Amino acid sequence: MDILVKPQRLARRCERLKPSTIREMLKVTQNPDVISFGGGLPAAELFPVAEISAAQDRVMRTRGASALQYSVTDGVTELREWVAARMRAQHGVAVDADDVVITGGSQQGLDLYGRVFLDAGDIVALENPSYLGAIQAFDAFEPAYLPAESDENGIVPAALERAFANADPLPKFLYLVANYENPTGRTLAAERRPEIVAICARYGVPILEDDPYGEIAFEQHAPPALLSHAANGAVTYLGTGSKMVAPGLRVAWMVIPDRTLREKIVTAKQGADLHSSTYAQYVFHAYVEDEARLRGHLNTVRATYRARRDAMVAALAAQMPAHVRWNVPGGGMFLWVTVGAGIDTEELFEHAVRDGVVFVPGRPFYPHRDRGDGMRLNFSAMPEPRIDEGIARLATAIRHLGG
Ligand SMILES: Cc1ncc(COP(=O)(O)O)c(C=O)c1O
């Protein structure tokens, strides 16, 4: 019955749309005996189910009809005001509700930004490695990638400057995750942030700052957003309720101080989905508007993930052979392991599945897929004893391959 859908009938961009490695892997993890460090899931047992249920009841009682009606593309006003107030309080940026557009997850923000900026063959500058979901979103617009050299403190400013100086044409934008990055857990050092913003300003390259993890900080606050260092319009900021509260609501936001760009993004969104779920926006707002409740919830999330990170780091130290290296992220949900001993983590993956543990091999996170010695481990989604057991299994698989 698939006569119409011959590959040559599909748009050219589909050639680049491959199923994500992570999604494919989540299929393996349906087996409860397999310990998964592979997904990017928040801890489901921490979701504030009762409070969201109460928020939903309040919304239905007080504004049920509005919550079920079509709405404006930008998003409901109360929520945009909440986002702007939080940005002012946390990052000291002078934004208001008119700078904010509500999206269906920050993943939609990535897609919309790509739609507005990218023609086939355009260049996107990004960290190396970078968030796979962003590469996937941009791939639909057939760009080429300019990977910017990154170290444990994020993008190296001098390397970015060199890359821009040699680029012809210049990238359409720079994409980065400055806090507790996915996949590496790295944070762009505070002192590098104004430098990166200044380099981009010199070359006229806008920045797309994706910040799903900034609120999930363990020891100290994340440094101020790049947005706070930028002249109006140079940085677009993506925030999301997915890791703060729950991803199933699909409530996220773009902060777009550039009015012309904001108009283009809103028009692109209108074409994509008219607007994000009015119902979800009101329910999310009815939950987060109580500042003390949100703070209490975030503190629980931070303390839980921090204990899980500590358990993973302790297990790695106890179990791994000397050629394996990892970092200790200051927040978020992931850490990055470099295996060494010439082991390719895609090959390791096959062995690890047999030993009952999975992770995400590093190669797809590199835009040019040119490094195979890394892996992303998620520590947020399971209790400490499972983390301990999973790392023991992983160490066994590594010893098999690397000796
Ligand atoms: C860096 C990054 N950006 C965006 C997203 C997408 O998040 P959302 O649920 O808001 O679409 C994720 C999800 O894991 C992420 O890690």
Short mmCIF file of C-alpha atoms and ligand atoms in Angstrom, two decimals:
data_model
loop_
_atom_site.label_atom_id
_atom_site.label_comp_id
_atom_site.label_asym_id
_atom_site.label_seq_id
_atom_site.Cartn_x
_atom_site.Cartn_y
_atom_site.Cartn_z
CA MET A 1 0.00 0.00 0.00
CA ASP A 2 3.00 2.34 -0.02
CA ILE A 3 2.92 2.97 -3.77
CA LEU A 4 2.77 6.75 -3.42
CA VAL A 5 5.57 7.04 -0.92
CA LYS A 6 8.47 6.09 -3.15
CA PRO A 7 11.66 7.76 -1.84
CA GLN A 8 11.96 9.85 -5.02
CA ARG A 9 8.55 11.40 -4.29
CA LEU A 10 9.72 12.73 -0.95
CA ALA A 11 11.35 16.12 -0.51
CA ARG A 12 15.13 16.14 -0.81
CA ARG A 13 15.48 17.14 2.84
CA CYS A 14 14.11 13.73 3.88
CA GLU A 15 17.39 12.15 2.83
CA ARG A 16 18.91 13.76 5.91
CA LEU A 17 16.07 12.90 8.25
CA LYS A 18 17.24 9.72 9.90
CA PRO A 19 15.55 8.24 12.97
CA SER A 20 17.36 9.60 16.02
CA THR A 21 19.78 7.17 17.65
CA ILE A 22 18.28 8.06 21.00
CA ARG A 23 14.73 7.27 19.95
CA GLU A 24 15.84 3.97 18.42
CA MET A 25 17.62 3.14 21.62
CA LEU A 26 14.68 3.91 23.83
CA LYS A 27 13.06 0.88 22.18
CA VAL A 28 15.72 -1.40 23.73
CA THR A 29 15.09 0.14 27.11
CA GLN A 30 11.50 -1.07 27.18
CA ASN A 31 13.05 -4.22 28.66
CA PRO A 32 13.04 -3.62 32.45
CA ASP A 33 16.15 -5.80 32.93
CA VAL A 34 18.20 -3.33 30.90
CA ILE A 35 19.59 -0.40 32.88
CA SER A 36 19.37 2.70 30.71
CA PHE A 37 21.70 5.65 30.94
CA GLY A 38 20.60 6.35 27.39
CA GLY A 39 17.40 8.38 27.59
CA GLY A 40 17.18 12.02 28.51
CA LEU A 41 14.29 11.62 30.88
CA PRO A 42 13.61 13.66 34.00
CA ALA A 43 12.81 11.58 37.11
CA ALA A 44 9.12 10.71 36.67
CA GLU A 45 8.63 10.04 40.39
CA LEU A 46 9.30 13.74 41.06
CA PHE A 47 6.61 15.07 38.74
CA PRO A 48 4.20 17.17 40.82
CA VAL A 49 1.20 15.13 39.72
CA ALA A 50 -1.18 16.17 42.53
CA GLU A 51 -0.28 19.85 42.23
CA ILE A 52 -0.67 19.84 38.43
CA SER A 53 -4.00 18.10 38.88
CA ALA A 54 -5.10 20.84 41.32
CA ALA A 55 -3.79 23.52 38.91
CA GLN A 56 -5.83 21.97 36.13
CA ASP A 57 -8.96 22.02 38.32
CA ARG A 58 -8.39 25.69 39.12
CA VAL A 59 -7.99 26.50 35.42
CA MET A 60 -11.15 24.65 34.50
CA ARG A 61 -13.13 26.39 37.26
CA THR A 62 -11.90 29.90 36.59
CA ARG A 63 -11.21 30.05 32.83
CA GLY A 64 -12.28 26.73 31.39
CA ALA A 65 -13.70 28.15 28.16
CA SER A 66 -10.58 30.26 27.42
CA ALA A 67 -8.35 27.27 28.09
CA LEU A 68 -10.27 25.24 25.53
CA GLN A 69 -10.51 28.00 22.90
CA TYR A 70 -8.13 28.96 20.06
CA SER A 71 -5.70 31.61 21.14
CA VAL A 72 -3.05 34.00 19.82
CA THR A 73 0.14 32.55 18.31
CA ASP A 74 2.50 34.32 20.76
CA GLY A 75 1.02 32.51 23.76
CA VAL A 76 -1.21 33.44 26.67
CA THR A 77 -0.35 36.75 28.30
CA GLU A 78 -0.07 35.55 31.93
CA LEU A 79 2.54 32.97 30.97
CA ARG A 80 4.55 35.39 28.83
CA GLU A 81 4.52 37.84 31.75
CA TRP A 82 5.72 35.11 34.10
CA VAL A 83 8.60 34.21 31.73
CA ALA A 84 9.65 37.86 31.37
CA ALA A 85 9.57 38.43 35.14
CA ARG A 86 11.67 35.30 35.76
CA MET A 87 14.20 36.36 33.11
CA ARG A 88 14.47 39.81 34.70
CA ALA A 89 14.90 38.34 38.18
CA GLN A 90 17.34 35.56 37.30
CA HIS A 91 19.40 37.10 34.51
CA GLY A 92 18.92 40.82 35.01
CA VAL A 93 17.77 41.27 31.42
CA ALA A 94 15.35 44.05 30.49
CA VAL A 95 12.71 42.00 28.69
CA ASP A 96 8.94 42.10 28.88
CA ALA A 97 6.06 39.91 27.80
CA ASP A 98 6.21 41.32 24.26
CA ASP A 99 9.66 39.74 23.81
CA VAL A 100 8.33 36.26 24.62
CA VAL A 101 6.80 33.62 22.33
CA ILE A 102 5.47 30.39 23.85
CA THR A 103 6.39 27.24 21.90
CA GLY A 104 5.58 23.53 21.96
CA GLY A 105 8.79 22.52 23.72
CA SER A 106 12.06 24.28 23.03
CA GLN A 107 12.44 21.71 20.28
CA GLN A 108 9.87 23.74 18.35
CA GLY A 109 11.95 26.84 19.01
CA LEU A 110 14.91 25.14 17.30
CA ASP A 111 12.77 24.24 14.31
CA LEU A 112 11.30 27.75 14.01
CA TYR A 113 14.71 29.38 14.26
CA GLY A 114 15.98 27.05 11.52
CA ARG A 115 12.96 27.85 9.34
CA VAL A 116 13.51 31.56 9.62
CA PHE A 117 17.28 31.58 9.11
CA LEU A 118 18.33 28.65 6.97
CA ASP A 119 18.37 27.99 3.25
CA ALA A 120 20.03 24.85 1.90
CA GLY A 121 23.80 25.13 2.10
CA ASP A 122 23.84 27.83 4.81
CA ILE A 123 26.27 27.40 7.67
CA VAL A 124 25.37 26.82 11.33
CA ALA A 125 28.12 27.20 13.93
CA LEU A 126 27.77 24.99 17.00
CA GLU A 127 29.63 23.32 19.83
CA ASN A 128 31.47 20.11 19.13
CA PRO A 129 29.80 17.89 20.31
CA SER A 130 26.30 19.43 20.28
CA TYR A 131 22.71 18.56 21.16
CA LEU A 132 21.60 15.90 18.74
CA GLY A 133 18.01 17.16 18.65
CA ALA A 134 19.22 20.55 17.42
CA ILE A 135 21.26 18.96 14.65
CA GLN A 136 18.15 16.96 13.75
CA ALA A 137 15.95 20.08 13.73
CA PHE A 138 18.41 22.08 11.60
CA ASP A 139 19.08 19.14 9.24
CA ALA A 140 15.58 19.61 7.80
CA PHE A 141 16.83 22.87 6.25
CA GLU A 142 19.94 21.26 4.73
CA PRO A 143 22.66 23.43 6.27
CA ALA A 144 26.36 22.67 6.60
CA TYR A 145 27.95 22.80 10.04
CA LEU A 146 30.89 24.71 11.41
CA PRO A 147 31.86 22.94 14.65
CA ALA A 148 33.48 25.34 17.12
CA GLU A 149 36.22 23.83 19.23
CA SER A 150 35.04 23.25 22.81
CA ASP A 151 36.88 22.22 25.96
CA GLU A 152 35.67 21.47 29.50
CA ASN A 153 34.71 25.16 29.86
CA GLY A 154 32.63 25.29 26.68
CA ILE A 155 33.41 26.99 23.36
CA VAL A 156 36.99 28.30 23.20
CA PRO A 157 36.67 32.01 22.26
CA ALA A 158 39.96 32.21 20.34
CA ALA A 159 39.00 29.13 18.32
CA LEU A 160 35.60 30.65 17.52
CA GLU A 161 37.25 33.87 16.42
CA ARG A 162 39.61 31.90 14.13
CA ALA A 163 36.75 29.84 12.74
CA PHE A 164 34.76 32.99 11.91
CA ALA A 165 37.81 34.70 10.42
CA ASN A 166 38.29 31.76 8.04
CA ALA A 167 34.61 31.14 7.29
CA ASP A 168 33.28 32.04 3.88
CA PRO A 169 30.38 32.60 4.03
CA LEU A 170 29.91 33.38 7.72
CA PRO A 171 27.52 31.18 9.68
CA LYS A 172 23.89 32.28 9.77
CA PHE A 173 23.96 31.83 13.56
CA LEU A 174 25.78 30.20 16.48
CA TYR A 175 23.81 27.60 18.43
CA LEU A 176 24.89 26.70 21.94
CA VAL A 177 23.77 25.19 25.24
CA ALA A 178 25.70 27.23 27.81
CA ASN A 179 24.61 25.42 31.00
CA TYR A 180 25.14 21.72 31.81
CA GLU A 181 25.12 20.95 28.14
CA ASN A 182 23.48 18.01 26.47
CA PRO A 183 25.45 15.80 25.80
CA THR A 184 28.56 16.74 27.79
CA GLY A 185 27.23 18.33 31.00
CA ARG A 186 29.73 21.16 30.44
CA THR A 187 29.09 24.79 31.29
CA LEU A 188 30.38 27.74 29.31
CA ALA A 189 32.62 29.58 31.80
CA ALA A 190 31.19 32.90 33.03
CA GLU A 191 34.21 34.87 31.79
CA ARG A 192 33.90 33.39 28.29
CA ARG A 193 30.28 34.51 27.86
CA PRO A 194 30.84 38.20 27.17
CA GLU A 195 33.76 37.23 24.92
CA ILE A 196 31.62 34.89 22.83
CA VAL A 197 28.90 37.53 22.58
CA ALA A 198 31.48 40.16 21.53
CA ILE A 199 33.02 37.91 18.85
CA CYS A 200 29.59 37.16 17.40
CA ALA A 201 28.69 40.86 17.48
CA ARG A 202 31.92 41.74 15.62
CA TYR A 203 31.09 39.29 12.85
CA GLY A 204 27.34 40.02 12.91
CA VAL A 205 26.47 36.40 13.78
CA PRO A 206 23.32 36.06 15.93
CA ILE A 207 23.31 33.57 18.83
CA LEU A 208 20.67 30.98 19.66
CA GLU A 209 21.09 30.21 23.38
CA ASP A 210 19.29 27.02 24.40
CA ASP A 211 18.95 26.74 28.19
CA PRO A 212 16.84 23.79 29.34
CA TYR A 213 19.13 22.93 32.28
CA GLY A 214 20.14 26.28 33.80
CA GLU A 215 17.59 25.90 36.60
CA ILE A 216 18.91 22.42 37.49
CA ALA A 217 22.07 23.68 39.21
CA PHE A 218 23.60 21.61 42.01
CA GLU A 219 26.25 23.61 43.83
CA GLN A 220 25.90 27.19 42.67
CA HIS A 221 23.70 29.16 40.29
CA ALA A 222 24.47 28.91 36.59
CA PRO A 223 26.30 32.01 35.29
CA PRO A 224 24.09 34.75 33.79
CA ALA A 225 22.71 33.99 30.33
CA LEU A 226 24.53 35.19 27.21
CA LEU A 227 21.36 37.18 26.61
CA SER A 228 22.35 39.39 29.56
CA HIS A 229 25.63 40.34 27.83
CA ALA A 230 24.11 41.16 24.47
CA ALA A 231 22.89 44.31 22.84
CA ASN A 232 19.22 44.04 21.96
CA GLY A 233 18.56 41.46 19.34
CA ALA A 234 21.91 39.68 19.19
CA VAL A 235 20.79 36.69 21.27
CA THR A 236 17.59 34.65 21.15
CA TYR A 237 17.06 32.64 24.33
CA LEU A 238 15.17 29.34 24.62
CA GLY A 239 13.78 28.24 27.98
CA THR A 240 11.50 25.32 28.77
CA GLY A 241 9.26 23.88 31.44
CA SER A 242 10.35 20.36 30.49
CA LYS A 243 13.14 19.88 33.01
CA MET A 244 11.77 22.33 35.63
CA VAL A 245 8.32 20.78 35.80
CA ALA A 246 7.37 18.13 33.23
CA PRO A 247 8.09 17.61 29.52
CA GLY A 248 4.66 16.14 28.74
CA LEU A 249 3.09 19.59 28.99
CA ARG A 250 5.27 20.76 26.05
CA VAL A 251 5.43 24.30 27.37
CA ALA A 252 8.53 26.31 26.47
CA TRP A 253 9.46 29.85 25.50
CA MET A 254 11.59 31.92 23.18
CA VAL A 255 12.83 35.31 24.31
CA ILE A 256 13.36 37.32 21.13
CA PRO A 257 14.28 40.97 21.79
CA ASP A 258 14.63 41.65 18.03
CA ARG A 259 11.14 42.75 16.93
CA THR A 260 11.59 41.91 13.25
CA LEU A 261 12.87 38.43 14.04
CA ARG A 262 10.07 37.92 16.54
CA GLU A 263 7.49 38.72 13.86
CA LYS A 264 9.07 36.21 11.49
CA ILE A 265 9.16 33.51 14.18
CA VAL A 266 5.51 34.14 15.12
CA THR A 267 4.47 33.93 11.46
CA ALA A 268 6.41 30.69 11.03
CA LYS A 269 4.78 29.28 14.16
CA GLN A 270 1.35 30.27 12.93
CA GLY A 271 1.95 28.21 9.82
CA ALA A 272 3.18 25.28 11.89
CA ASP A 273 0.52 24.95 14.61
CA LEU A 274 -1.47 28.24 14.98
CA HIS A 275 -0.49 28.28 18.66
CA SER A 276 0.71 26.02 21.45
CA SER A 277 -1.95 24.28 23.53
CA THR A 278 -3.89 26.98 25.37
CA TYR A 279 -4.91 24.41 27.95
CA ALA A 280 -1.31 23.34 28.70
CA GLN A 281 -0.16 26.96 28.92
CA TYR A 282 -2.84 27.87 31.48
CA VAL A 283 -2.21 24.72 33.54
CA PHE A 284 1.57 25.27 33.51
CA HIS A 285 1.07 28.87 34.56
CA ALA A 286 -1.38 27.94 37.33
CA TYR A 287 1.33 25.62 38.70
CA VAL A 288 4.40 27.89 38.41
CA GLU A 289 2.75 31.14 39.53
CA ASP A 290 3.18 30.09 43.17
CA GLU A 291 6.87 30.97 43.53
CA ALA A 292 7.38 29.15 46.85
CA ARG A 293 5.86 25.96 45.51
CA LEU A 294 8.02 26.06 42.39
CA ARG A 295 11.15 26.75 44.46
CA GLY A 296 10.37 23.78 46.72
CA HIS A 297 9.90 21.52 43.71
CA LEU A 298 13.10 22.70 42.01
CA ASN A 299 15.06 22.16 45.23
CA THR A 300 13.83 18.56 45.36
CA VAL A 301 14.80 18.00 41.72
CA ARG A 302 18.26 19.51 42.27
CA ALA A 303 18.94 17.50 45.44
CA THR A 304 17.78 14.25 43.85
CA TYR A 305 19.80 14.68 40.65
CA ARG A 306 22.82 15.81 42.60
CA ALA A 307 22.74 12.61 44.71
CA ARG A 308 22.41 10.59 41.50
CA ARG A 309 25.30 12.42 39.88
CA ASP A 310 27.40 11.74 42.97
CA ALA A 311 26.45 8.05 42.87
CA MET A 312 27.43 7.82 39.21
CA VAL A 313 30.75 9.59 39.70
CA ALA A 314 31.57 7.39 42.73
CA ALA A 315 30.68 4.23 40.79
CA LEU A 316 32.78 5.33 37.80
CA ALA A 317 35.75 5.98 40.11
CA ALA A 318 35.34 2.59 41.75
CA GLN A 319 34.70 0.51 38.63
CA MET A 320 36.31 1.92 35.52
CA PRO A 321 39.70 0.98 34.10
CA ALA A 322 42.32 3.74 34.14
CA HIS A 323 41.88 4.68 30.45
CA VAL A 324 38.28 5.85 31.02
CA ARG A 325 37.71 9.58 31.77
CA TRP A 326 34.59 11.52 32.79
CA ASN A 327 33.56 14.96 33.98
CA VAL A 328 31.59 16.05 37.05
CA PRO A 329 28.86 18.40 35.78
CA GLY A 330 27.60 21.17 38.06
CA GLY A 331 23.97 20.51 37.09
CA GLY A 332 21.65 19.06 34.49
CA MET A 333 21.12 15.41 33.68
CA PHE A 334 24.18 14.15 31.79
CA LEU A 335 27.85 13.47 32.08
CA TRP A 336 30.31 12.67 29.32
CA VAL A 337 32.66 9.71 29.33
CA THR A 338 35.68 9.33 27.06
CA VAL A 339 36.54 5.67 26.89
CA GLY A 340 40.11 5.63 25.55
CA ALA A 341 42.05 2.48 24.63
CA GLY A 342 40.95 2.87 21.01
CA ILE A 343 37.40 1.74 21.81
CA ASP A 344 34.60 2.97 19.55
CA THR A 345 31.48 3.46 21.68
CA GLU A 346 29.13 2.34 18.88
CA GLU A 347 30.85 -1.05 18.99
CA LEU A 348 30.83 -0.93 22.78
CA PHE A 349 27.08 -0.30 22.66
CA GLU A 350 26.46 -3.75 21.13
CA HIS A 351 28.37 -5.42 23.97
CA ALA A 352 26.79 -3.26 26.64
CA VAL A 353 23.25 -4.17 25.53
CA ARG A 354 24.16 -7.82 25.99
CA ASP A 355 25.49 -7.00 29.47
CA GLY A 356 22.18 -5.25 30.27
CA VAL A 357 23.12 -1.56 30.13
CA VAL A 358 22.73 1.16 27.50
CA PHE A 359 24.06 4.67 26.90
CA VAL A 360 24.18 7.01 23.91
CA PRO A 361 27.32 6.59 21.78
CA GLY A 362 28.99 9.94 21.17
CA ARG A 363 29.42 9.99 17.40
CA PRO A 364 25.99 11.39 16.39
CA PHE A 365 26.54 14.41 18.66
CA TYR A 366 29.48 15.52 16.52
CA PRO A 367 28.09 17.38 13.50
CA HIS A 368 30.73 15.75 11.29
CA ARG A 369 30.42 12.41 13.11
CA ASP A 370 34.18 12.28 13.29
CA ARG A 371 34.77 11.11 16.88
CA GLY A 372 33.74 7.76 18.28
CA ASP A 373 35.41 7.60 21.70
CA GLY A 374 32.74 9.37 23.78
CA MET A 375 29.42 8.48 25.32
CA ARG A 376 26.63 10.34 27.08
CA LEU A 377 25.41 8.98 30.40
CA ASN A 378 22.14 10.15 31.92
CA PHE A 379 22.03 10.15 35.71
CA SER A 380 18.65 11.78 36.42
CA ALA A 381 16.29 8.93 35.71
CA MET A 382 17.12 6.19 38.18
CA PRO A 383 17.86 5.60 41.86
CA GLU A 384 21.41 5.22 43.16
CA PRO A 385 21.53 1.39 43.48
CA ARG A 386 20.57 1.00 39.81
CA ILE A 387 23.20 3.55 38.84
CA ASP A 388 25.79 1.56 40.77
CA GLU A 389 24.76 -1.71 39.10
CA GLY A 390 24.59 -0.12 35.65
CA ILE A 391 28.09 1.33 35.90
CA ALA A 392 29.39 -2.07 37.03
CA ARG A 393 27.85 -3.64 33.92
CA LEU A 394 29.29 -0.91 31.73
CA ALA A 395 32.75 -1.43 33.21
CA THR A 396 32.46 -5.14 32.40
CA ALA A 397 31.58 -4.35 28.79
CA ILE A 398 34.51 -1.92 28.50
CA ARG A 399 36.93 -4.47 29.98
CA HIS A 400 35.73 -7.01 27.42
CA LEU A 401 36.66 -4.69 24.59
CA GLY A 402 39.60 -2.76 25.96
CA GLY A 403 41.25 -5.20 28.32
C1 LIG B 1 19.69 21.02 24.80
C2 LIG B 1 18.24 20.69 24.62
N1 LIG B 1 17.47 21.51 23.91
C3 LIG B 1 16.16 21.26 23.72
C4 LIG B 1 15.58 20.12 24.25
C5 LIG B 1 14.13 19.89 23.97
O1 LIG B 1 13.39 20.16 25.11
P1 LIG B 1 11.82 20.42 25.09
O2 LIG B 1 11.22 19.32 25.90
O3 LIG B 1 11.64 21.76 25.72
O4 LIG B 1 11.37 20.40 23.67
C6 LIG B 1 16.35 19.23 24.99
C7 LIG B 1 15.75 17.99 25.52
O5 LIG B 1 16.37 17.10 26.01
C8 LIG B 1 17.72 19.52 25.19
O6 LIG B 1 18.52 18.71 25.88
#
